[in-house]
JSON list of C-alpha atoms in Angstrom, two decimals:
[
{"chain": "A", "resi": 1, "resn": "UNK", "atom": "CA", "xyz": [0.00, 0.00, 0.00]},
{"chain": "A", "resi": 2, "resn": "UNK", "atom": "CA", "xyz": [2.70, 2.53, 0.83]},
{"chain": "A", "resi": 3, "resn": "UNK", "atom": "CA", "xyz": [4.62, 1.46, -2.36]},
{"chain": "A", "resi": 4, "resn": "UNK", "atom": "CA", "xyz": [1.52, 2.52, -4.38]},
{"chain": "A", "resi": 5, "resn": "UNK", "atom": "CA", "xyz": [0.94, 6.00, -2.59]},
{"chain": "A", "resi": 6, "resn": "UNK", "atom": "CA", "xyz": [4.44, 6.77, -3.32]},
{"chain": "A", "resi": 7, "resn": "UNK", "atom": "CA", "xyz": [3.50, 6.05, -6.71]},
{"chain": "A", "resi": 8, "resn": "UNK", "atom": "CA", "xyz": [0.73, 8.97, -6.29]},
{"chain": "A", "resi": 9, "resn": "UNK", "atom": "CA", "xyz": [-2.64, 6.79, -7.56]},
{"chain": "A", "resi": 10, "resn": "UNK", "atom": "CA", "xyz": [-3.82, 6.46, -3.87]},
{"chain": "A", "resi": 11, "resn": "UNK", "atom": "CA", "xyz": [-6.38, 8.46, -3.10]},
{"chain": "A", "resi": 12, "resn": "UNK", "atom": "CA", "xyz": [-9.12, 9.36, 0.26]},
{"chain": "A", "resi": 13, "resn": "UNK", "atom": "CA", "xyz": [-12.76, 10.86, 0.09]},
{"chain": "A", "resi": 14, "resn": "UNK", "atom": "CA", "xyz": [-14.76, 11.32, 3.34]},
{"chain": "A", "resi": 15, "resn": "UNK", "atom": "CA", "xyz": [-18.04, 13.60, 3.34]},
{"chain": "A", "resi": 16, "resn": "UNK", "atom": "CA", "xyz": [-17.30, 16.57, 5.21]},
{"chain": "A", "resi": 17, "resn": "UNK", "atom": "CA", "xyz": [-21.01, 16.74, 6.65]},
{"chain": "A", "resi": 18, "resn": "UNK", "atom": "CA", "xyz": [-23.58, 13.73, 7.85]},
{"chain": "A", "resi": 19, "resn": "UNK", "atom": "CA", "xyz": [-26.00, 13.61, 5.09]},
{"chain": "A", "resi": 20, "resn": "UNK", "atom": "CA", "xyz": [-29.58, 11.49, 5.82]},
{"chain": "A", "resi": 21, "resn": "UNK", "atom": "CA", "xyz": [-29.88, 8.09, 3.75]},
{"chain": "A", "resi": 22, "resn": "UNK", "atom": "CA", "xyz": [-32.29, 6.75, 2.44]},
{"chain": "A", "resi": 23, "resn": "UNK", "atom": "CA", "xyz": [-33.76, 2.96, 3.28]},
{"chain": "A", "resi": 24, "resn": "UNK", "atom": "CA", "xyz": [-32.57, 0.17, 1.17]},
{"chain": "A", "resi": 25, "resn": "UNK", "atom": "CA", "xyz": [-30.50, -0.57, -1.47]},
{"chain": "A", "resi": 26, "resn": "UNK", "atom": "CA", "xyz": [-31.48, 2.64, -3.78]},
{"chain": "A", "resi": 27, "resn": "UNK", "atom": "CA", "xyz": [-30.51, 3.95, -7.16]},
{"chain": "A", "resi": 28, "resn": "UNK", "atom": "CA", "xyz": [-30.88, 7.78, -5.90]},
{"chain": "A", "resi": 29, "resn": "UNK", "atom": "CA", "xyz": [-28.85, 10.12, -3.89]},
{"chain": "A", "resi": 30, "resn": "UNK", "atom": "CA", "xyz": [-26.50, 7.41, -1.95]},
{"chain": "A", "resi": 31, "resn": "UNK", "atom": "CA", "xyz": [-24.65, 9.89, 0.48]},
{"chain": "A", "resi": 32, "resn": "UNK", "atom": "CA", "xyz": [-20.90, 9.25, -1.06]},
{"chain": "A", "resi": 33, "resn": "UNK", "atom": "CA", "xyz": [-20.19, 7.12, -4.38]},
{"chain": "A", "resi": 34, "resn": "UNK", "atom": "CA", "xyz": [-17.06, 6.09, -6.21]},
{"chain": "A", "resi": 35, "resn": "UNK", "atom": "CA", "xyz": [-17.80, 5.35, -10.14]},
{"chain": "A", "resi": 36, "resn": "UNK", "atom": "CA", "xyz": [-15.07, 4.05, -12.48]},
{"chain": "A", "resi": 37, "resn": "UNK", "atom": "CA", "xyz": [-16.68, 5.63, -15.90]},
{"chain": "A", "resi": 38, "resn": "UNK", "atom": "CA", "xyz": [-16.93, 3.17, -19.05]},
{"chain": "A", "resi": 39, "resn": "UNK", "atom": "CA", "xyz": [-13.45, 3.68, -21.24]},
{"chain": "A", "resi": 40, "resn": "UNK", "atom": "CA", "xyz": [-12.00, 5.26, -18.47]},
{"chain": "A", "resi": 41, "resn": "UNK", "atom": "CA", "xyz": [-8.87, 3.14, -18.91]},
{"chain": "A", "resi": 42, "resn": "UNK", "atom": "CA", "xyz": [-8.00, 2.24, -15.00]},
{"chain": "A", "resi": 43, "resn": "UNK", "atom": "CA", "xyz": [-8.98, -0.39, -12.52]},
{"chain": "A", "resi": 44, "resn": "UNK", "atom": "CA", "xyz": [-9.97, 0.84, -8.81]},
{"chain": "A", "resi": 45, "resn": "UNK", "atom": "CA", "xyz": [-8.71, -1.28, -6.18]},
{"chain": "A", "resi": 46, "resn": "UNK", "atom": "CA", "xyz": [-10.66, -0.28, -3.15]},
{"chain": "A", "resi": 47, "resn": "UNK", "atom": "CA", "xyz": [-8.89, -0.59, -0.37]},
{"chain": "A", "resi": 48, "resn": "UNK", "atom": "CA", "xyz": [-11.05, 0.46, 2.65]},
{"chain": "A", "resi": 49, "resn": "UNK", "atom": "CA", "xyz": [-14.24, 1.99, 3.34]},
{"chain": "A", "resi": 50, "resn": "UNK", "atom": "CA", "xyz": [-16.27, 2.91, 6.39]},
{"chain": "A", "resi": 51, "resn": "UNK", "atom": "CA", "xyz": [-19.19, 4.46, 7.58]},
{"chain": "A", "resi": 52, "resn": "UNK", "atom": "CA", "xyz": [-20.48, 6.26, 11.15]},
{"chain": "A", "resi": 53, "resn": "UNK", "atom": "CA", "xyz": [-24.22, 6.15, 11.03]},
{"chain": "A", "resi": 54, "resn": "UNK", "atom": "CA", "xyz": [-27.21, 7.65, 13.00]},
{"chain": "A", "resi": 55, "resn": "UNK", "atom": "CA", "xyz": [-30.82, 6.18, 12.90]},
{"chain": "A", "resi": 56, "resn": "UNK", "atom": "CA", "xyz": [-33.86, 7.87, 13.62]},
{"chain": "A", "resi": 57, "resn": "UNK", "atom": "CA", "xyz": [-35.73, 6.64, 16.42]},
{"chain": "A", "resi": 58, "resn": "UNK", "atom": "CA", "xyz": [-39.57, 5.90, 15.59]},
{"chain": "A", "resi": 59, "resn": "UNK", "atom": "CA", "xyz": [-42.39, 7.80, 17.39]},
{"chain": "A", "resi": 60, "resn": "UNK", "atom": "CA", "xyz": [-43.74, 5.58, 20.08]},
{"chain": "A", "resi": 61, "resn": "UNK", "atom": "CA", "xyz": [-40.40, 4.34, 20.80]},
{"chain": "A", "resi": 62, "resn": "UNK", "atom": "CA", "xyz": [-38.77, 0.74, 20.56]},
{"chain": "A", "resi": 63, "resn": "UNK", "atom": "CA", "xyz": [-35.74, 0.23, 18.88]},
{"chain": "A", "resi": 64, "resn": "UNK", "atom": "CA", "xyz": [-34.50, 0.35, 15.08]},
{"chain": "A", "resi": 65, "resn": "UNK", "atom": "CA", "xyz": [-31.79, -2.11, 14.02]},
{"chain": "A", "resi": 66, "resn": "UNK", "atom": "CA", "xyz": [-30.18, -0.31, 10.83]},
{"chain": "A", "resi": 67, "resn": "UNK", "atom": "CA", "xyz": [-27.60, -2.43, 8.70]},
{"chain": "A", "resi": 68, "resn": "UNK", "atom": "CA", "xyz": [-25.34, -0.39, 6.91]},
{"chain": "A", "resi": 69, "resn": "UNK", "atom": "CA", "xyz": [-24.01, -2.20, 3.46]},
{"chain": "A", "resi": 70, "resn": "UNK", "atom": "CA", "xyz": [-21.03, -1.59, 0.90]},
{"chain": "A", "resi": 71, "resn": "UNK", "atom": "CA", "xyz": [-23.14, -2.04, -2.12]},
{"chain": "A", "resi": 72, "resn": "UNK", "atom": "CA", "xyz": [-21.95, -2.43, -6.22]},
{"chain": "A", "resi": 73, "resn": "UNK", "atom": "CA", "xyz": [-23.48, -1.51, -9.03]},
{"chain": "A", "resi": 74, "resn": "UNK", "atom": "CA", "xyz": [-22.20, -3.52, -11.67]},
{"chain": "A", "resi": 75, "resn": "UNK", "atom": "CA", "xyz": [-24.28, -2.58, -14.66]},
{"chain": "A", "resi": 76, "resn": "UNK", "atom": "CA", "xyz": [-21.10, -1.72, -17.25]},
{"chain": "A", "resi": 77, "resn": "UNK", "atom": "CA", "xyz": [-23.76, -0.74, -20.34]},
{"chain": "A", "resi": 78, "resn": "UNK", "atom": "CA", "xyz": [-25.96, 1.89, -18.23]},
{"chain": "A", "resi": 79, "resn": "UNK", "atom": "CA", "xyz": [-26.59, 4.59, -18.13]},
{"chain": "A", "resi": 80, "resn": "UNK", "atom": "CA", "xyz": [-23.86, 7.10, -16.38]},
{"chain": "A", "resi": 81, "resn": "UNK", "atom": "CA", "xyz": [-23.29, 7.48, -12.58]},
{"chain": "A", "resi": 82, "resn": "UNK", "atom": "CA", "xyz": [-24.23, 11.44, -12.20]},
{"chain": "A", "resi": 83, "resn": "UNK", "atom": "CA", "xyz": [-23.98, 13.35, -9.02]},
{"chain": "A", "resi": 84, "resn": "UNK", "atom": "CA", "xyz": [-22.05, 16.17, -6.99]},
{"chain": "A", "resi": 85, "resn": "UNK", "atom": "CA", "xyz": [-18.29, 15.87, -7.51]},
{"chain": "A", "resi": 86, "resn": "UNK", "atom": "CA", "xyz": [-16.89, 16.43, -4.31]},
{"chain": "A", "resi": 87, "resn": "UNK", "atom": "CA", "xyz": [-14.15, 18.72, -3.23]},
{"chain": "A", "resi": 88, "resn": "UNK", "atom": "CA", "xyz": [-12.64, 17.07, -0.57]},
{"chain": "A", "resi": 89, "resn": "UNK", "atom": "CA", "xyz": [-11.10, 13.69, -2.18]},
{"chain": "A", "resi": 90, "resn": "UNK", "atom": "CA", "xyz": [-7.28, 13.83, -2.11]},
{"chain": "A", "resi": 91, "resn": "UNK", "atom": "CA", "xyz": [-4.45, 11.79, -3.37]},
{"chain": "A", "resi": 92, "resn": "UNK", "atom": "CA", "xyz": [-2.87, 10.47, -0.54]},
{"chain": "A", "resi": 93, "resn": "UNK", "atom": "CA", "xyz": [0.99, 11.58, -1.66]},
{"chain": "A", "resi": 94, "resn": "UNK", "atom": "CA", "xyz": [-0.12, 15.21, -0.25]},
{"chain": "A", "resi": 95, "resn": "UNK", "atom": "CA", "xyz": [0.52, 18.03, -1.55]},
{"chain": "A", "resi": 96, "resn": "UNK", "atom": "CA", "xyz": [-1.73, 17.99, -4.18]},
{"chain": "A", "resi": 97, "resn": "UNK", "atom": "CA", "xyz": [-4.02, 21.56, -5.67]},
{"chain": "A", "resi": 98, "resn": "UNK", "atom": "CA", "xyz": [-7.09, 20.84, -5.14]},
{"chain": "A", "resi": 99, "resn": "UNK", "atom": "CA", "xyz": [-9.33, 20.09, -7.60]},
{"chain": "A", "resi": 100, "resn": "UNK", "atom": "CA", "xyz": [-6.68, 19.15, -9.47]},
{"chain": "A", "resi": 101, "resn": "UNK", "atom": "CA", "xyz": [-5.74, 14.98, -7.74]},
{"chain": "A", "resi": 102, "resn": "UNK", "atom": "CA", "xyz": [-5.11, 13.09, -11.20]},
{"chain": "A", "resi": 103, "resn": "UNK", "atom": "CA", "xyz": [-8.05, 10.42, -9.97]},
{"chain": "A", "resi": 104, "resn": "UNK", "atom": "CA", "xyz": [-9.90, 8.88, -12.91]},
{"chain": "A", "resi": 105, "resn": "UNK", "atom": "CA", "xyz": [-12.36, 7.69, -10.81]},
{"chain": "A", "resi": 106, "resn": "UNK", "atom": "CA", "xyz": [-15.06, 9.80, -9.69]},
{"chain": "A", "resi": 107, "resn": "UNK", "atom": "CA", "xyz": [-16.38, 10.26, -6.28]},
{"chain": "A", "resi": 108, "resn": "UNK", "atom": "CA", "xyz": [-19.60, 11.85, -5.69]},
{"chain": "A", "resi": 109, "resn": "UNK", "atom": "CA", "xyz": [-22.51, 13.02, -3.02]},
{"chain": "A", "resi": 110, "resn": "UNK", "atom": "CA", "xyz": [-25.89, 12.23, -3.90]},
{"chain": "A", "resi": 111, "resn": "UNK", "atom": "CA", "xyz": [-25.13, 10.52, -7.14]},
{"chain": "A", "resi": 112, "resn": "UNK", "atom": "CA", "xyz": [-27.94, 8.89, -8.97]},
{"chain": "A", "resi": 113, "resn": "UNK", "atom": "CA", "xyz": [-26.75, 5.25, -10.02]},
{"chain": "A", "resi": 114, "resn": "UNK", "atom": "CA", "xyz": [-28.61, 3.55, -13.21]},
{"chain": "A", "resi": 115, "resn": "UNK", "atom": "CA", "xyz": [-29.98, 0.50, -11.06]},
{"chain": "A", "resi": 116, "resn": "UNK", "atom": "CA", "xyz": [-30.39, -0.18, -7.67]},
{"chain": "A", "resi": 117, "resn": "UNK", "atom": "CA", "xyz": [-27.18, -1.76, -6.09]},
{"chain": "A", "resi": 118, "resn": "UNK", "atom": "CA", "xyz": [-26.97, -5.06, -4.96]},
{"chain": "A", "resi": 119, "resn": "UNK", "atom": "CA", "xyz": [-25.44, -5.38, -1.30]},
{"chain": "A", "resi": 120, "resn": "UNK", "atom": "CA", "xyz": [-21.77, -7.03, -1.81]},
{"chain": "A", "resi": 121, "resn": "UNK", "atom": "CA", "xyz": [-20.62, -7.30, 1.91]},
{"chain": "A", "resi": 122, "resn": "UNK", "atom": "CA", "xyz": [-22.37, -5.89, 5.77]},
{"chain": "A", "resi": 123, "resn": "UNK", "atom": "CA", "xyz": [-20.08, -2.99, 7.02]},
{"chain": "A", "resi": 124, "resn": "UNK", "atom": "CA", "xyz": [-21.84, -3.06, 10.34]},
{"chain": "A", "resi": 125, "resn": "UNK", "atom": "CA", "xyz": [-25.05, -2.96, 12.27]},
{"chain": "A", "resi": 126, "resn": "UNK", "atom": "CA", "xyz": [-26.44, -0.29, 14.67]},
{"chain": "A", "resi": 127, "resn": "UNK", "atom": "CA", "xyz": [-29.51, 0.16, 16.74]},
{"chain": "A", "resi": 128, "resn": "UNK", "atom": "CA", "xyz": [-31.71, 3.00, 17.84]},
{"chain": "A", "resi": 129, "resn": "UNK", "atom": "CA", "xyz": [-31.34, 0.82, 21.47]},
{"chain": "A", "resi": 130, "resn": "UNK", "atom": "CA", "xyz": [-27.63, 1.81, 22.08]},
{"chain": "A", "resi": 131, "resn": "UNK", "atom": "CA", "xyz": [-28.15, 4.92, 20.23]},
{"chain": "A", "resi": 132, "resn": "UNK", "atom": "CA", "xyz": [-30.45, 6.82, 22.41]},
{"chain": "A", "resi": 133, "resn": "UNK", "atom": "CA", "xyz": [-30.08, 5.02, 25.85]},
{"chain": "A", "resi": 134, "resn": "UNK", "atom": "CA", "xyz": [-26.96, 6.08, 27.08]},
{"chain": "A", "resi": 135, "resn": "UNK", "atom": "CA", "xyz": [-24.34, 8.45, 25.52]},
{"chain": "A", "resi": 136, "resn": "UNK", "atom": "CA", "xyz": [-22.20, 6.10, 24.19]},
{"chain": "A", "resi": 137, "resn": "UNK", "atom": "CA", "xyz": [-18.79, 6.50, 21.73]},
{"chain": "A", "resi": 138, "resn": "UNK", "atom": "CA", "xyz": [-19.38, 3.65, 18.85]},
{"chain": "A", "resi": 139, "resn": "UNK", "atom": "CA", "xyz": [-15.72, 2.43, 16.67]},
{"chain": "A", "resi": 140, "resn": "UNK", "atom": "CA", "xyz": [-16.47, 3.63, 13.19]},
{"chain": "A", "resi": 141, "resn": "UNK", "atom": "CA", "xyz": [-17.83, 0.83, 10.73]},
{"chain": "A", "resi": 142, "resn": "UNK", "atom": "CA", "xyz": [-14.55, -0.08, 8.65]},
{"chain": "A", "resi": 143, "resn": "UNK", "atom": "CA", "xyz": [-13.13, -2.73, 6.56]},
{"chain": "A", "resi": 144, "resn": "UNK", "atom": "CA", "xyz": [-10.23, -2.84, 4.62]},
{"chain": "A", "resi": 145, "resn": "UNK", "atom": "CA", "xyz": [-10.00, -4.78, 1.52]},
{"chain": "A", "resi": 146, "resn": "UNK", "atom": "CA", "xyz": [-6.66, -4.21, 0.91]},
{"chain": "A", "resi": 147, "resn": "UNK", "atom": "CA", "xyz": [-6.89, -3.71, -2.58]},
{"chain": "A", "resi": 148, "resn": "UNK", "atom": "CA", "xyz": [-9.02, -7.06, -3.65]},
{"chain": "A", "resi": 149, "resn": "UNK", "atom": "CA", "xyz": [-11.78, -5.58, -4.34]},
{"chain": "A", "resi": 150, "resn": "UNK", "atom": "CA", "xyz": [-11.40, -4.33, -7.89]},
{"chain": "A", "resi": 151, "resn": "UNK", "atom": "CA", "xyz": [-14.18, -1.55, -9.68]},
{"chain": "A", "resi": 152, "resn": "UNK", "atom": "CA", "xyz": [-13.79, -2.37, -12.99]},
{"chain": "A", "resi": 153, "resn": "UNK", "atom": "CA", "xyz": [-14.68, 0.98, -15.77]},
{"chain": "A", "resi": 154, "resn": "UNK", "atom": "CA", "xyz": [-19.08, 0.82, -15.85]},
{"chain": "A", "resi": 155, "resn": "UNK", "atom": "CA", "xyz": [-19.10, 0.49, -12.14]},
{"chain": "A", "resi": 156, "resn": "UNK", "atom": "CA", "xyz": [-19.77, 1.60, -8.80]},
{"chain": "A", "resi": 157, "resn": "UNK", "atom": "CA", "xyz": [-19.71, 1.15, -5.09]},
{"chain": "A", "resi": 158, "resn": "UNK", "atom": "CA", "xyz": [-21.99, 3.41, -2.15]},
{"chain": "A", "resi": 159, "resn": "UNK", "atom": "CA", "xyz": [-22.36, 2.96, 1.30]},
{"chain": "A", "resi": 160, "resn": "UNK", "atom": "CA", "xyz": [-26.06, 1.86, 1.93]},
{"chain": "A", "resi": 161, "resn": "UNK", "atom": "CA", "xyz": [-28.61, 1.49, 5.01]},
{"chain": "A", "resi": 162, "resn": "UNK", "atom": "CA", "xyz": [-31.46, -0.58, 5.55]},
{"chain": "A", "resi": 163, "resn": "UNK", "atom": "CA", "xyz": [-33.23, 1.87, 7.77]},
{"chain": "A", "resi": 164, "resn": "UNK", "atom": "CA", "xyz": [-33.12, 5.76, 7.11]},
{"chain": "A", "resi": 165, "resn": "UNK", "atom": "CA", "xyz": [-30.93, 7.52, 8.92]},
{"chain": "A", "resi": 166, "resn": "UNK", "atom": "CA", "xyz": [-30.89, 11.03, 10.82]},
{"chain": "A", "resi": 167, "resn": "UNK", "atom": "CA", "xyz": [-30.97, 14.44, 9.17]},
{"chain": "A", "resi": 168, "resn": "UNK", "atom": "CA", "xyz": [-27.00, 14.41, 9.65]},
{"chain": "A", "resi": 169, "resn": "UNK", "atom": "CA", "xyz": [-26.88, 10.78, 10.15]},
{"chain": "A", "resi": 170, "resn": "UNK", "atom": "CA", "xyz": [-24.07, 9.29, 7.87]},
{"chain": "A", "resi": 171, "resn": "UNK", "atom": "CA", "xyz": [-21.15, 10.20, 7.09]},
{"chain": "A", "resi": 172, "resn": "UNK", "atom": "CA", "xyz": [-18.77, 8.04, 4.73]},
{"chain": "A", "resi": 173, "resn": "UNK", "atom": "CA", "xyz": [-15.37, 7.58, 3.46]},
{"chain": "A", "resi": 174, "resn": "UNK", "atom": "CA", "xyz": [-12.90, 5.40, 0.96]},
{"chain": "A", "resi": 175, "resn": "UNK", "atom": "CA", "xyz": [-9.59, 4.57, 0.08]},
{"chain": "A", "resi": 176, "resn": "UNK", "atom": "CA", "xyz": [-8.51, 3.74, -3.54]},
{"chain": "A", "resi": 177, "resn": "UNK", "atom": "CA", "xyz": [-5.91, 3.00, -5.74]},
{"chain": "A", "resi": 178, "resn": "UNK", "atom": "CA", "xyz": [-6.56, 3.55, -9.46]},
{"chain": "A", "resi": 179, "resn": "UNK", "atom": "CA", "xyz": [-3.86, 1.33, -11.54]},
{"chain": "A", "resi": 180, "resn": "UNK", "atom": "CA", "xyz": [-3.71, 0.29, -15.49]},
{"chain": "A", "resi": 181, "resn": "UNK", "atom": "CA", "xyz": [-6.64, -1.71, -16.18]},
{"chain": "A", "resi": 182, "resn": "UNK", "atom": "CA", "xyz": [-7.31, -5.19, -15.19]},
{"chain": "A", "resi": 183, "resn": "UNK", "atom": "CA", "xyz": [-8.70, -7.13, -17.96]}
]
């Protein structure tokens, strides 16, 4: 991993404010999206991803179990992945202008996807229960894939939740590599 930030295709994206999700695995406005665009000539190996999530307790009370999913869209003749390019991806050799990273691969905030994604692997679970109880400090939800997990040109990935989430509820983040593409 160091060896390929050196190499200056490493790059970070985190939203900078909690954005509400919506429930289920949805085609419109997932809160932060990486999309490889068809021809784009690279290969995105994802190396880790995370989420810290909020979910909004019901009226009445009782608690709400939210799973929060790394989902793929995988649909390489669809339509484009549009969206809000966001300002604060980096590559991780800093030092960078901004605006200005050399990433191929696009991240964006409420992107709209050309299908529905299909959940490829849990993040985490949280519940309204330990939410709202006591004031508690939850790890972030994390994995690293240490570069297996390859986002071939056509394709996407978006953090997902299976129960809506607060006003400010999620906030998201990657960490990619873009190298020559991976037939």
């Amino acid at each position: 991993f160091a060896a390929a930030v050196e190499r200056g295709r490493c790059y970070a994206v985190a939203n900078q404010v909690g954005v509400a999700s919506q429930a289920g695995l949805s085609g419109t406005t997932p809160v932060l999206t990486l999309y490889n665009p068809s021809g784009s000539g690279v290969t995105g190996r994802l190396w880790c991803a995370g989420a810290n999530v909020l979910v909004v307790q019901p009226a009445g009370g009782g608690p709400v179990v939210a799973t929060i999913w790394l989902a793929a869209g995988t649909n390489t003749v669809g339509a484009a992945v549009t969206g809000t390019l966001t300002t604060a991806h980096r590559n991780l050799k800093l030092g960078g202008i901004a605006g200005s990273q050399g990433n191929t691969i696009v991240p964006l905030l409420a992107a709209t996807l050309p299908a529905a994604p299909v959940a490829i692997d849990v993040l985490g679970v949280v519940t309204t229960a330990t939410v709202l109880t006591t004031v508690t400090m939850r790890a972030p939800m994390e994995k690293c894939y240490y570069g297996a997990l390859l986002i071939q040109p056509g394709c996407n990935i978006s953090i997902q939740t299976s129960t809506v989430t607060e006003t400010a509820g999620l906030w998201c983040s990657y960490v990619w590599e873009e190298c020559p593409l991976i037939p």
